[in-house]
Coordinates of C-alpha atoms in Angstrom, one line a residue:
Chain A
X155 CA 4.8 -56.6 14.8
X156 CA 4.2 -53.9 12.1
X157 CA 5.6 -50.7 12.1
X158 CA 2.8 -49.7 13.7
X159 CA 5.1 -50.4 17.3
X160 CA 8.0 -48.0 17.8
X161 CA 9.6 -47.2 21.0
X162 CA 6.6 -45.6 22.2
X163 CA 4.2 -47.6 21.0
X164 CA 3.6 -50.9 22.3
X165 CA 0.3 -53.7 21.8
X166 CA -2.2 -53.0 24.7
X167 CA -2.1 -56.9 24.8
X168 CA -0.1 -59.4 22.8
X169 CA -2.3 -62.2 22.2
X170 CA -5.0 -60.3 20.8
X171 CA -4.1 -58.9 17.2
X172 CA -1.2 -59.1 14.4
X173 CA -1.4 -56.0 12.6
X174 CA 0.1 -57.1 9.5
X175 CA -1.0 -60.8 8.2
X176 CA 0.4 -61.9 4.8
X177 CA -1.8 -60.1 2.7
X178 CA -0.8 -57.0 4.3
X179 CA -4.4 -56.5 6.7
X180 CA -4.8 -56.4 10.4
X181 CA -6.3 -59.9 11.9
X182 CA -7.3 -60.4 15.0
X183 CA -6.4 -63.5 17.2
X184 CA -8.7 -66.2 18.2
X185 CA -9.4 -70.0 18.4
X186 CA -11.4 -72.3 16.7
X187 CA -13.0 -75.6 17.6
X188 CA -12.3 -78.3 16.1
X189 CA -15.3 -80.4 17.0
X190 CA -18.2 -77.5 16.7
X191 CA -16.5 -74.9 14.0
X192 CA -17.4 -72.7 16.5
X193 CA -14.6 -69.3 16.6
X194 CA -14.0 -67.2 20.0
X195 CA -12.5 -63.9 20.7
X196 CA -10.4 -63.8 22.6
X197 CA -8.6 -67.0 22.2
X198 CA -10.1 -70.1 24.9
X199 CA -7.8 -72.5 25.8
X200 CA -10.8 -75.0 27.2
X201 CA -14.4 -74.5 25.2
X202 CA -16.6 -72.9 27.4
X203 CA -19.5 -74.7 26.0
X204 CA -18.3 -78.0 25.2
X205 CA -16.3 -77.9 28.4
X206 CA -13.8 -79.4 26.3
X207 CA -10.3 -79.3 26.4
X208 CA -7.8 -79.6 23.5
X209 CA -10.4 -79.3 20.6
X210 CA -9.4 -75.1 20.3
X211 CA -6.9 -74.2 17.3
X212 CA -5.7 -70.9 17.0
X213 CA -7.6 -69.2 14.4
X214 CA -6.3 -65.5 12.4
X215 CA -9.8 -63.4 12.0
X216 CA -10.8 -61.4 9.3
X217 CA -11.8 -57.9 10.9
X218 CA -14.9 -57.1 9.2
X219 CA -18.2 -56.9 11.3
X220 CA -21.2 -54.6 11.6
X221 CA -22.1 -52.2 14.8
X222 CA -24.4 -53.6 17.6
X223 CA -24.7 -50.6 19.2
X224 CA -22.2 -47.8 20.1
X225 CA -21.9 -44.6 22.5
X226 CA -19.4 -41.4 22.0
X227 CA -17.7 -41.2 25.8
X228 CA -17.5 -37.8 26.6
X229 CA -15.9 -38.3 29.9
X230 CA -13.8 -40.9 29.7
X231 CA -10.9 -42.4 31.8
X232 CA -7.3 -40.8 32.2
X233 CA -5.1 -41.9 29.1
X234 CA -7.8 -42.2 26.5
X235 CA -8.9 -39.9 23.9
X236 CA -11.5 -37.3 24.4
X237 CA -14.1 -38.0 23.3
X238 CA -14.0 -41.3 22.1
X239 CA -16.4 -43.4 20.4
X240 CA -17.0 -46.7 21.8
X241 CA -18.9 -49.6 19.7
X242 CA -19.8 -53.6 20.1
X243 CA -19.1 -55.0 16.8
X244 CA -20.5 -58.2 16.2
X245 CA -17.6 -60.2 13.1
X246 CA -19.1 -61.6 10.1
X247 CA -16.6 -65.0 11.4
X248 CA -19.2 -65.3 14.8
X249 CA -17.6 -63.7 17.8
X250 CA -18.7 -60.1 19.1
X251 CA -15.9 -57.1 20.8
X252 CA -16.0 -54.4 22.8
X253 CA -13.5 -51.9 20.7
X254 CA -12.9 -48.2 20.0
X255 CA -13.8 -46.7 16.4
X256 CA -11.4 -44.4 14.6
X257 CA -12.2 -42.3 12.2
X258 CA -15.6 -41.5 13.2
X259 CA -16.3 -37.8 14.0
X260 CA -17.7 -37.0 10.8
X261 CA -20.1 -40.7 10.2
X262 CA -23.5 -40.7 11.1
X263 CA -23.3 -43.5 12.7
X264 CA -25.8 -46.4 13.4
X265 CA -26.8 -49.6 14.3
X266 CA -26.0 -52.0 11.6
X267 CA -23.0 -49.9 10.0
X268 CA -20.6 -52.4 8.4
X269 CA -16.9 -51.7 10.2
X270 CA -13.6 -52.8 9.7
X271 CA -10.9 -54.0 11.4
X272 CA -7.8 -51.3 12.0
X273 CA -4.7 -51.3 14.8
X274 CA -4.6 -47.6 16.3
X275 CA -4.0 -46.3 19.0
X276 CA -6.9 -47.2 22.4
X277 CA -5.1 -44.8 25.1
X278 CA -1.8 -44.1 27.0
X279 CA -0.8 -45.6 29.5
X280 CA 0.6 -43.8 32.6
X281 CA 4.2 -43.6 31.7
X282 CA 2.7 -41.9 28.4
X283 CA 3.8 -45.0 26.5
X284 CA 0.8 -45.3 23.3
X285 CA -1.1 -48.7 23.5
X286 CA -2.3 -49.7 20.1
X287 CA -4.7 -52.5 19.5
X288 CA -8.5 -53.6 17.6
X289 CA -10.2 -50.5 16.7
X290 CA -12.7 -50.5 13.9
X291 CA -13.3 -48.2 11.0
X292 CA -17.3 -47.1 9.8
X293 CA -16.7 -48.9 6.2
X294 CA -17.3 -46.5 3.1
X295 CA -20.0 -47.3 0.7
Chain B
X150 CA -38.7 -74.6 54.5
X151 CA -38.1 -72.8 57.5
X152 CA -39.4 -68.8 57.4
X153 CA -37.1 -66.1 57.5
X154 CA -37.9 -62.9 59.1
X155 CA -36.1 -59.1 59.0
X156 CA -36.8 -57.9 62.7
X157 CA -34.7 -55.0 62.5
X158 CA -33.1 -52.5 60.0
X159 CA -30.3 -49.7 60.2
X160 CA -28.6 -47.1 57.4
X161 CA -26.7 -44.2 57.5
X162 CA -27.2 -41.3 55.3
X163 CA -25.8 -41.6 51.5
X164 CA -23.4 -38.9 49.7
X165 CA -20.0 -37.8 50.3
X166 CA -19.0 -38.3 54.0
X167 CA -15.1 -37.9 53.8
X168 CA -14.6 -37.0 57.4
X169 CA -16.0 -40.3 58.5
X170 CA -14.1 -43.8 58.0
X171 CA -15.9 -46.6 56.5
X172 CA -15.9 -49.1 59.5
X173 CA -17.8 -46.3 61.3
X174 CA -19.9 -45.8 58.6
X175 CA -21.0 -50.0 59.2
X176 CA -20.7 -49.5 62.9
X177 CA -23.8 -46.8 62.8
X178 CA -25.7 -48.7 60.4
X179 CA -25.0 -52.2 62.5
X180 CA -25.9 -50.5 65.7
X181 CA -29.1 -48.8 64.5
X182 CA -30.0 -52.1 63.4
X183 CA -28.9 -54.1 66.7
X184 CA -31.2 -51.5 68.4
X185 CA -34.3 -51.7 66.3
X186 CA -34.5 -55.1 66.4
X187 CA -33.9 -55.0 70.1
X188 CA -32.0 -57.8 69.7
X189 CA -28.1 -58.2 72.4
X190 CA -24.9 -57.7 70.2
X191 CA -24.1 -61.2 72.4
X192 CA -27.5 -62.6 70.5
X193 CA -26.1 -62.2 66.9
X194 CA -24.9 -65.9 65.9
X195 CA -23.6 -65.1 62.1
X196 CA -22.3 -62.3 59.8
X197 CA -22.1 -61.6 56.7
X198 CA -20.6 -58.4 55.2
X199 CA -20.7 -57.1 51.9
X200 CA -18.5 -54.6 50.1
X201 CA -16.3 -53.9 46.7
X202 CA -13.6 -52.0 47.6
X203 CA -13.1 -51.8 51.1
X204 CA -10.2 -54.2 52.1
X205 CA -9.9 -57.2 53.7
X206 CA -12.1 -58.6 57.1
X207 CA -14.3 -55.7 56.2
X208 CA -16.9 -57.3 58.8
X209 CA -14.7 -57.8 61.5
X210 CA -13.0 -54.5 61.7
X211 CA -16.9 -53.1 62.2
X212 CA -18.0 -55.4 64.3
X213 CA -14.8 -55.4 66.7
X214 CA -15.2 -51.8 68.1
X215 CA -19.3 -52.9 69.1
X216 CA -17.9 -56.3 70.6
X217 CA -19.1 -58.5 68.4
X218 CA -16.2 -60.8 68.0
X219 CA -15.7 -64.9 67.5
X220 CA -18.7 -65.3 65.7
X221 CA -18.6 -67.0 61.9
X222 CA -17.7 -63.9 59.8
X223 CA -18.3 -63.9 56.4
X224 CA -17.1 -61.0 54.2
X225 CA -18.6 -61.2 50.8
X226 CA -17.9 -59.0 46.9
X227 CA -20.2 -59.6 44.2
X228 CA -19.7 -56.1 42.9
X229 CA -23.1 -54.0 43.3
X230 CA -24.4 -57.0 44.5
X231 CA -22.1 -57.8 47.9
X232 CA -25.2 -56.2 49.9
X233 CA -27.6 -58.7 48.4
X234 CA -25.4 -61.8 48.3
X235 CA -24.6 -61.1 52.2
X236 CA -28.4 -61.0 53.1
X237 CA -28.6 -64.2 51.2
X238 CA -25.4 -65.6 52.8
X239 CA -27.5 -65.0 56.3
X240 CA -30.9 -66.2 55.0
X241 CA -28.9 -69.5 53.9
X242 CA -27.0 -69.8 57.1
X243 CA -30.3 -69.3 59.2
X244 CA -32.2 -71.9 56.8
X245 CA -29.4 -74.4 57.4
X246 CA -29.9 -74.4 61.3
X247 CA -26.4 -72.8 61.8
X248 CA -28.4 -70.0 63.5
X249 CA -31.1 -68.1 64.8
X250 CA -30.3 -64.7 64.4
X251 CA -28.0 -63.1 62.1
X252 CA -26.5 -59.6 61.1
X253 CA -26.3 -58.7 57.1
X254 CA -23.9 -55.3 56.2
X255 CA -23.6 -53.5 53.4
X256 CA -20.9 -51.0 53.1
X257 CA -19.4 -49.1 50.3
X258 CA -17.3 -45.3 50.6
X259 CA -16.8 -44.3 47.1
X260 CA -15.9 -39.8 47.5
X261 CA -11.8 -40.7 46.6
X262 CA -10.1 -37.6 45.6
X263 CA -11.4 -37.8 41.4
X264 CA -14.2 -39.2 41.6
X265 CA -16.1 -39.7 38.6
X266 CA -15.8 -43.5 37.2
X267 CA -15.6 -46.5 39.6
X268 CA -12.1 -48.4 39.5
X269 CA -11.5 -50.3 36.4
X270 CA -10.5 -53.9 36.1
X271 CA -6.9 -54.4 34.5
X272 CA -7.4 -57.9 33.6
X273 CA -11.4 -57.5 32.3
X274 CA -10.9 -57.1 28.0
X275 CA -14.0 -54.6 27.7
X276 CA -12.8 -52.3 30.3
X277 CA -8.8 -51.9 29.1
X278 CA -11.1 -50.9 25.4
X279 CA -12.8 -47.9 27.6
X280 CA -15.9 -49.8 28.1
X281 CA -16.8 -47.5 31.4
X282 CA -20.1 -48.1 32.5
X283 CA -22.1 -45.5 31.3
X284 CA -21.0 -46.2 28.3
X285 CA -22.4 -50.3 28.8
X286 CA -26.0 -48.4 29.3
X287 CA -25.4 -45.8 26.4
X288 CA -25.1 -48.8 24.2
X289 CA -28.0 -50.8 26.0
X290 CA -30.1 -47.4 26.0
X291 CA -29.9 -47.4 21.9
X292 CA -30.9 -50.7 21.6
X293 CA -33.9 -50.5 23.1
X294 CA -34.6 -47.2 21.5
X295 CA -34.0 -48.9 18.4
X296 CA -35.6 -51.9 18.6
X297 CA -38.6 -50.3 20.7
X298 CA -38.7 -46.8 19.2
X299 CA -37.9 -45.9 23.4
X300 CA -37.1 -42.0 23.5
X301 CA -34.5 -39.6 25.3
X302 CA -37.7 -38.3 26.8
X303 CA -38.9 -41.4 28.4
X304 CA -35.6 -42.3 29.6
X305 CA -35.6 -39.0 31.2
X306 CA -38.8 -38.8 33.3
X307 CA -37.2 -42.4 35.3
X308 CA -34.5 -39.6 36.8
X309 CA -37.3 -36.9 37.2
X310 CA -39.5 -39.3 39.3
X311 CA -36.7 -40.7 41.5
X312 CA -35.4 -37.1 42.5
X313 CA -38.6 -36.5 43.0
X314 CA -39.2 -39.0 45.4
X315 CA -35.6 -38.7 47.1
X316 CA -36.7 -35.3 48.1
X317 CA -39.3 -36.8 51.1
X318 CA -36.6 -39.2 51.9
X319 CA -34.0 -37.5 54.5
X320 CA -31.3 -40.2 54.0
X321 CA -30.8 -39.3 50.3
X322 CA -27.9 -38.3 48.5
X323 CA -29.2 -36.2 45.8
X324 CA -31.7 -33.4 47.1
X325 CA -33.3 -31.5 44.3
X326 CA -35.8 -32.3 41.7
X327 CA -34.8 -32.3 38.3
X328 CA -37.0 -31.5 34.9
X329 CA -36.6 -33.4 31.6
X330 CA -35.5 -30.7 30.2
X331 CA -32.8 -30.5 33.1
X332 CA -31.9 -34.5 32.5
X333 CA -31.4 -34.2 28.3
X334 CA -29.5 -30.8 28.7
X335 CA -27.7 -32.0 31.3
X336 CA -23.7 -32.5 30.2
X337 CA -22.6 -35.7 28.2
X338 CA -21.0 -38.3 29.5
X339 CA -21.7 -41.5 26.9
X340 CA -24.4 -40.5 24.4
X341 CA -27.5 -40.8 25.0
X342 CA -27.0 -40.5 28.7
X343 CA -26.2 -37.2 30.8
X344 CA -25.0 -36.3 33.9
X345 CA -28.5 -36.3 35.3
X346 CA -28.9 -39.9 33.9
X347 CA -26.5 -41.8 35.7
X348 CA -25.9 -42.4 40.0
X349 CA -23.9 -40.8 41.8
X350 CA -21.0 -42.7 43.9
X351 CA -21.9 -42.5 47.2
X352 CA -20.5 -43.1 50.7
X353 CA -22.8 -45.0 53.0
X354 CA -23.8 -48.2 55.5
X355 CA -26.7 -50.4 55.9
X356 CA -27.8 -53.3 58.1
X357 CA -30.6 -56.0 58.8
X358 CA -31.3 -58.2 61.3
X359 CA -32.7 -61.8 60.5
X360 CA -33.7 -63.9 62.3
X361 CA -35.4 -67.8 62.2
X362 CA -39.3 -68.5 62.4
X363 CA -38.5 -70.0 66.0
X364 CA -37.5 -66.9 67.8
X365 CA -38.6 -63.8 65.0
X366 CA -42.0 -63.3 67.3
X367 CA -39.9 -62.7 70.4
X368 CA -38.3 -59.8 69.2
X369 CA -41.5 -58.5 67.5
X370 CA -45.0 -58.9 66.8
X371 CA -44.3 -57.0 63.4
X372 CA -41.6 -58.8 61.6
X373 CA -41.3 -59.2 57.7
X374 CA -41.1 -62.4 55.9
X375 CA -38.3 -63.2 53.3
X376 CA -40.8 -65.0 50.9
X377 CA -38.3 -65.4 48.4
X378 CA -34.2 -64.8 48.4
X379 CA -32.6 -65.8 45.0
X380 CA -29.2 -65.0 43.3
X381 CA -28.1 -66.1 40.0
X382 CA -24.8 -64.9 38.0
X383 CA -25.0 -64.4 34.1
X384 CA -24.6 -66.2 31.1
X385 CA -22.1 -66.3 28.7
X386 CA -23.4 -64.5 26.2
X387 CA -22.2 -62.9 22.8
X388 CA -23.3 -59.3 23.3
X389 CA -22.2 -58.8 27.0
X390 CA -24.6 -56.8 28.7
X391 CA -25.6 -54.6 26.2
X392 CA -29.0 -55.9 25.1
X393 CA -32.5 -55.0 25.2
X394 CA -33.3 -56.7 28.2
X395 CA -31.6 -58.3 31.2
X396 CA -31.6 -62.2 30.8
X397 CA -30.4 -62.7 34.7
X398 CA -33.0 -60.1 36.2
X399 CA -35.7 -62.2 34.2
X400 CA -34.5 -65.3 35.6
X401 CA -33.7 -64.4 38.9
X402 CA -37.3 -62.4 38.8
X403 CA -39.2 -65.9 37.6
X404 CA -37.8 -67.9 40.0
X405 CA -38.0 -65.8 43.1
X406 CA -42.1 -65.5 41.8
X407 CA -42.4 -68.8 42.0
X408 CA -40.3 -69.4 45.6
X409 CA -42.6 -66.8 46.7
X410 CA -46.1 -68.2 45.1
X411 CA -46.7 -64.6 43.7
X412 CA -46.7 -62.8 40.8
X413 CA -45.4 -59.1 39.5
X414 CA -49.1 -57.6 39.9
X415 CA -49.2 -58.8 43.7
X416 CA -46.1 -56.2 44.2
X417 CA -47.0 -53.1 45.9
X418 CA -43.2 -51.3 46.2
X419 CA -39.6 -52.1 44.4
X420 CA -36.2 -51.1 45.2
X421 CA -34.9 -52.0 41.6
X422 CA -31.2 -51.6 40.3
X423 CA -31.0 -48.4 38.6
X424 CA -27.5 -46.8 37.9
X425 CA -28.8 -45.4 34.8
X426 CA -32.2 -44.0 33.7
X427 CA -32.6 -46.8 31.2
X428 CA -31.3 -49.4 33.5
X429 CA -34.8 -48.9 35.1
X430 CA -37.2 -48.8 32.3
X431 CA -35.8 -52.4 30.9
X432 CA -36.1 -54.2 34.3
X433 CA -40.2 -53.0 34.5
X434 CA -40.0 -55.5 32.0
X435 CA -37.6 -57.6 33.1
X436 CA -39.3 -57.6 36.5
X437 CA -42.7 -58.6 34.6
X438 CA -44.6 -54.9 35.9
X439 CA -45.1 -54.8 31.8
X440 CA -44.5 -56.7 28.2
X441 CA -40.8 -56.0 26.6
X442 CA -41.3 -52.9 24.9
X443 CA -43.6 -51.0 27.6
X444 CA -41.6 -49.4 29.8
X445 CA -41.3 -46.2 27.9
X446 CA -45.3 -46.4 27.9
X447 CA -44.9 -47.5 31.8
X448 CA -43.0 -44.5 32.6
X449 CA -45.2 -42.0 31.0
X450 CA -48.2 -43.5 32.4
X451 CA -46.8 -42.9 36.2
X452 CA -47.6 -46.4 36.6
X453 CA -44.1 -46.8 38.3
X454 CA -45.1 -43.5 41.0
X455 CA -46.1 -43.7 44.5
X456 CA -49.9 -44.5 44.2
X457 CA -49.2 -45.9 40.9
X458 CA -49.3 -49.8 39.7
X459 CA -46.2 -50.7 41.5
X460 CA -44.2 -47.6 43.1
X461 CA -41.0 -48.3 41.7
X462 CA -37.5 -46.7 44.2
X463 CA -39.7 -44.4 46.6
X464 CA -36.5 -43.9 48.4
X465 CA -34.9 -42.4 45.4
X466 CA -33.1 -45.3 43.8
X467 CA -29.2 -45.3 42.8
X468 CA -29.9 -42.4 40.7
X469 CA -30.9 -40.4 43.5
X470 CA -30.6 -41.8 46.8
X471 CA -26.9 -42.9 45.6
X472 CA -24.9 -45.7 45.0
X473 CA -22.5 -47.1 47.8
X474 CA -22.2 -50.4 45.8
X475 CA -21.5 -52.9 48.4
X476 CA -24.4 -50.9 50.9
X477 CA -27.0 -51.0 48.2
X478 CA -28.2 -54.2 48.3
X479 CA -28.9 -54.2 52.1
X480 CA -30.5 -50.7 51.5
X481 CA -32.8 -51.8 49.2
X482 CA -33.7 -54.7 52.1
X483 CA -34.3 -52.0 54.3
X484 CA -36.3 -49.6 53.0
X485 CA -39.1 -52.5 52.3
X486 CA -38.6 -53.5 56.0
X487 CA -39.9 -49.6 56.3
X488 CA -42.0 -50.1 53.6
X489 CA -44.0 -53.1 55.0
X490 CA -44.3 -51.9 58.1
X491 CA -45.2 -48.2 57.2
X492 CA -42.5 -46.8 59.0
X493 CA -41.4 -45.2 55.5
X494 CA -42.0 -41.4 56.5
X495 CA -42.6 -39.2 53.6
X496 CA -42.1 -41.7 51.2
X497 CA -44.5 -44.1 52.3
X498 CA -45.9 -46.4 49.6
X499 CA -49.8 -46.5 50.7
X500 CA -50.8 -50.0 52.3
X501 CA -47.7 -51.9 50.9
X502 CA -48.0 -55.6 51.8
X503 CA -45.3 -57.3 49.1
X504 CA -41.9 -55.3 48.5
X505 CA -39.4 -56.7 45.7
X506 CA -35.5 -55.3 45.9
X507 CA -33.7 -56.4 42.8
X508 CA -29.6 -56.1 42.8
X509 CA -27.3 -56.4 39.5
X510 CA -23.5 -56.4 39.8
X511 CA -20.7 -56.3 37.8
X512 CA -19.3 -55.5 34.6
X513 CA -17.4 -58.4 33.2
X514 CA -16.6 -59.5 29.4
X515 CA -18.7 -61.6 27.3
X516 CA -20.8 -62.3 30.7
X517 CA -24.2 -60.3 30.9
X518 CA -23.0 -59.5 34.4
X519 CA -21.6 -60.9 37.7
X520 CA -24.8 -61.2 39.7
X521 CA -27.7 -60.9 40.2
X522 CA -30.1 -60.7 43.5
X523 CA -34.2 -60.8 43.5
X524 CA -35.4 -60.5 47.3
X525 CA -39.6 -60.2 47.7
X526 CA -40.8 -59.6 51.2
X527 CA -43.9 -59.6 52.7
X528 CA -46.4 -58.8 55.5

C-alpha cells in the first residue's frame, strides 16, 4: 500500500484498488477473461456470462472513465462526508462503479464529464478509523 | 390452469406505531382478513409470510397467538418485494393442489430510534460507496431528464397527486397535500430529489386470503380472480439500476399481459412501486400506460388521476400511504381486492374491473434489482 494508509487509515476493502502501480497512478483491481477479452470490476472468480470457470486473470485497470449519471447526498449515512457527491462511472477498459467524487464542489458537473481514478478517503468507520478506496476526480480540460 | 381467487383482505393503518409490536401488527391484519373472508382460522391450509427485517419464523410467531399452528409455514424476504413473493408463494401452492385456501402476510415496522435511511448491506459494493437509495433514484431521475428532457416539475406533481389521494384514504401514513412548489423546496436529500420526493418508512401489516376455484364461491359470490401472478429478479447489468427505464418491470409487465390475455389500456387502477416521485413516472412506461419518454407528458395530462386513463396509487402509494417494505406488496393486493369490488371508500376508482399491483425490491450491485412482482386482478 501507498502512503496513503497510516495507522488511521486503512483500504475500505483490499481486493479492490492499489494506490500506487509502477508508474506511480492509482489502478483499480479486476479480472479479465481469457476466452471473451471481456474485463469485470470487481474481480469474478467464475464468468458470470460464460459460466465459466478458470478463464478470469487478474487484470490492473486504468482509472479513467466518464460520468453516467451522479447525485450530491445531502443526508447521507453516519461516517461519510456531508454532503457527498455520488456518481456511476462507466471506465474507458468496459466495466461501470458506483464511487464517490472528490474534488467536486466547485465543477459543474454533468453527464458525460470525463473522471479519473483517485484513492481518498469514502467515510469512517465507527471506531473513527478513515476508509480510503476508488473515488474519482471531474478531469480538467 | 386452475383459477385463483382473493376472498378476503385485512391491513392495519401505516406510519409510526412504536407502542405496538410487529407480530401484533400481522396478527390484526391476519384476523381482519380471516374475518372478511369468513373463512375458520382451522380452514387456512398454507402460509406464507413476507418481511425484511423482522427476524426469524416471522409467520409463526403471528399466527401462534390466533391458533393457527402446524400448518406449512413459509416465511419469505425479497426486500420490498417479500409481500408480493409470499402472495405468489400461496398462489403457487394453491395451483399445485397442496391447498385450497391459503393466508399471504406482509409485515414490515421500520420507526427504529434514527430513522431516516433503511439498513445498509455490509457485503453489497455500491452500498459500503454511499449508494443510499435516494441517491440510486437521484441518479436514475437525471437520466431520464437527460435523455427525455423530463423536469423537476413533472417529477413533482407524481408526489402532489398521491398526497392528494392519500388524504380520502384513512389508513394512510402521510395526511396532507402537498404543492409543487412544496415538493422542489422541500429539503435535499440526493439532488434532484427532496424530502417530499421520497417514502416515508412506515410501520404496518397486511393480509389476503386465497383461495382455489373449487371452493372460492363458497365463501363468496364476489371474489377476485388472480388473472396473472408473475415474479422475475434482474439482470446483470452494467449500469445497476440506474437507467432510464426498468428492464424487470418491463418484463415482468409483458409477461403477466400475456398470462392475463390483457393489455395496459384494459387496466382500470394500479398500485405501482413508487419510493421516489420518478420511480413512478418511468414504470407508466415500463408498465406500457405510455411510450418511453411520456410519462412527464402522462403526468401533466392527469392521465394517471382518479377518473383519468388508468388511476395510478389511489391509496396514496409508498410516497404517501408509506412504505412497510415487507407489508407493501400484500397492500397493494389489497386495495384492488377493495378496488374491484368497490369497497374502496373515498378513494374509489369508478367502475374498476382490472387492477395491476407492481412490486420492485432490492438494491444490489451490478444487478438492476432483486425482484420484481406484476400481479393483475380482475372482476
Amino acid at each position: 500500500m501507498s502512503t496513503l494508509t497510516t495507522a488511521a487509515t486503512k483500504p475500505i476493502r483490499t481486493d479492490l484498488f492499489v494506490a500506487s502501480a509502477a508508474d506511480g497512478k492509482p489502478r483499480l483491481l479486476g479480472s479479465r477473461c481469457r476466452e471473451t477479452g471481456r474485463i469485470y470490476f470487481p474481480a469474478e472468480v467464475m464468468n458470470p456470462d460464460t459460466h465459466r470457470v478458470g478463464t478470469m486473470e487478474p487484470v490492473e485497470i486504468l482509472g479513467s472513465g466518464h460520468l453516467i449519471s451522479f447525485t450530491r447526498v445531502t443526508r447521507g449515512l453516519p461516517g461519510f462526508p456531508s454532503p457527498y457527491a455520488l456518481a456511476l462511472i462507466e471506465l474507458d477498459a468496459g466495466p461501470s462503479l458506483v464511487a464517490q467524487l472528490e474534488d467536486w464542489q466547485d465543477v459543474d458537473l454533468a453527464i458525460d464529464m470525463p473522471v479519473d481514478l483517485v484513492i481518498g478517503t469514502i467515510k469512517l468507520d465507527k471506531d473513527g478509523m478513515t476508509l480510503v478506496g476508488p473515488k474519482f476526480r471531474p478531469r480538467r480540460t | 390452469m386452475t383459477k385463483i381467487y382473493i376472498i378476503g383482505a385485512g391491513m392495519t393503518g401505516f406510519g409510526p406505531q412504536p407502542e405496538i409490536e410487529v407480530h401484533e401488527l400481522a396478527r390484526r391484519a391476519t384476523w381482519d382478513a380471516i374475518e372478511s373472508a369468513e373463512v375458520g382460522p382451522e380452514e387456512i391450509e398454507v402460509c406464507y409470510a413476507g418481511h425484511a427485517y423482522q427476524g426469524p419464523c416471522f409467520g409463526q410467531k403471528t399466527l401462534l397467538k390466533i391458533g393457527i399452528t402446524g400448518i406449512p409455514i413459509v416465511n419469505v424476504e425479497n426486500a420490498c418485494a417479500s409481500g408480493a413473493s409470499a402472495v405468489l408463494g400461496v398462489i403457487n401452492t394453491i395451483r399445485a393442489g397442496e391447498a385450497d385456501i391459503g393466508l399471504a402476510i406482509g409485515a414490515e415496522k421500520l420507526t427504529t430510534p434514527g430513522g431516516g435511511f433503511l439498513p445498509t448491506v455490509a457485503d453489497d459494493l455500491d452500498s459500503s460507496m454511499g449508494r443510499v437509495m435516494p441517491a440510486a433514484f437521484a441518479m436514475i431521475a437525471r437520466r431520464h431528464m437527460h435523455r427525455y428532457g423530463t423536469t423537476l416539475e413533472q417529477m413533482a406533481k407524481i408526489a402532489v397527486k398521491n398526497r392528494r389521494n392519500a388524504t380520502r384514504n384513512p389508513r394512510c401514513h402521510l395526511k396532507k397535500e402537498v404543492s409543487v412548489e412544496e415538493v422542489l423546496r422541500a429539503p435535499v436529500i440526493a439532488d434532484p430529489l427532496t424530502r417530499l420526493a421520497c417514502c416515508p418508512n412506515s410501520d404496518g401489516a397486511a393480509a389476503v386470503i386465497l383461495a382455489s376455484e373449487k371452493v372460492a364461491h363458497r365463501y363468496t359470490n364476489r371474489p377476485v380472480e388472480i388473472a396473472a401472478s408473475i415474479l422475475v429478479s434482474g439482470l446483470r447489468t452494467p449500469h445497476g439500476i440506474v437507467d432510464d427505464r426498468s428492464e424487470m418491470s418491463i418484463r415482468a409487465a409483458n409477461k403477466a399481459y400475456e398470462r392475463a390475455g390483457l393489455s395496459p389500456s384494459d387496466v382500470d387502477v394500479c398500485e405501482l412501486h413508487d419510493p421516489f416521485t420518478i420511480a413512478e413516472l418511468i414504470h407508466y412506461e415500463d408498465l406500457g400506460f405510455c411510450e418511453p419518454g411520456e410519462g412527464g407528458r402522462f403526468i401533466d395530462e392527469g392521465r394517471s388521476e382518479i377518473g383519468g386513463d388508468v388511476a395510478v396509487s389511489p391509496s396514496g402509494g409508498l410516497l404517501a400511504k408509506g412504505h412497510p417494505l415487507g407489508a407493501t406488496g400484500v397492500a397493494q393486493i389489497a386495495e384492488l381486492f377493495w378496488q374491484l369490488r368497490g369497497e374502496a371508500g373515498d378513494y374509489q376508482v369508478p367502475d374498476a374491473r382490472v387492477g395491476l399491483a407492481h412490486t420492485v425490491g432490492g438494491g444490489v450491485t451490478k444487478l438492476e434489482s432483486g425482484a420484481c412482482a406484476v400481479h393483475i386482478l380482475k372482476v
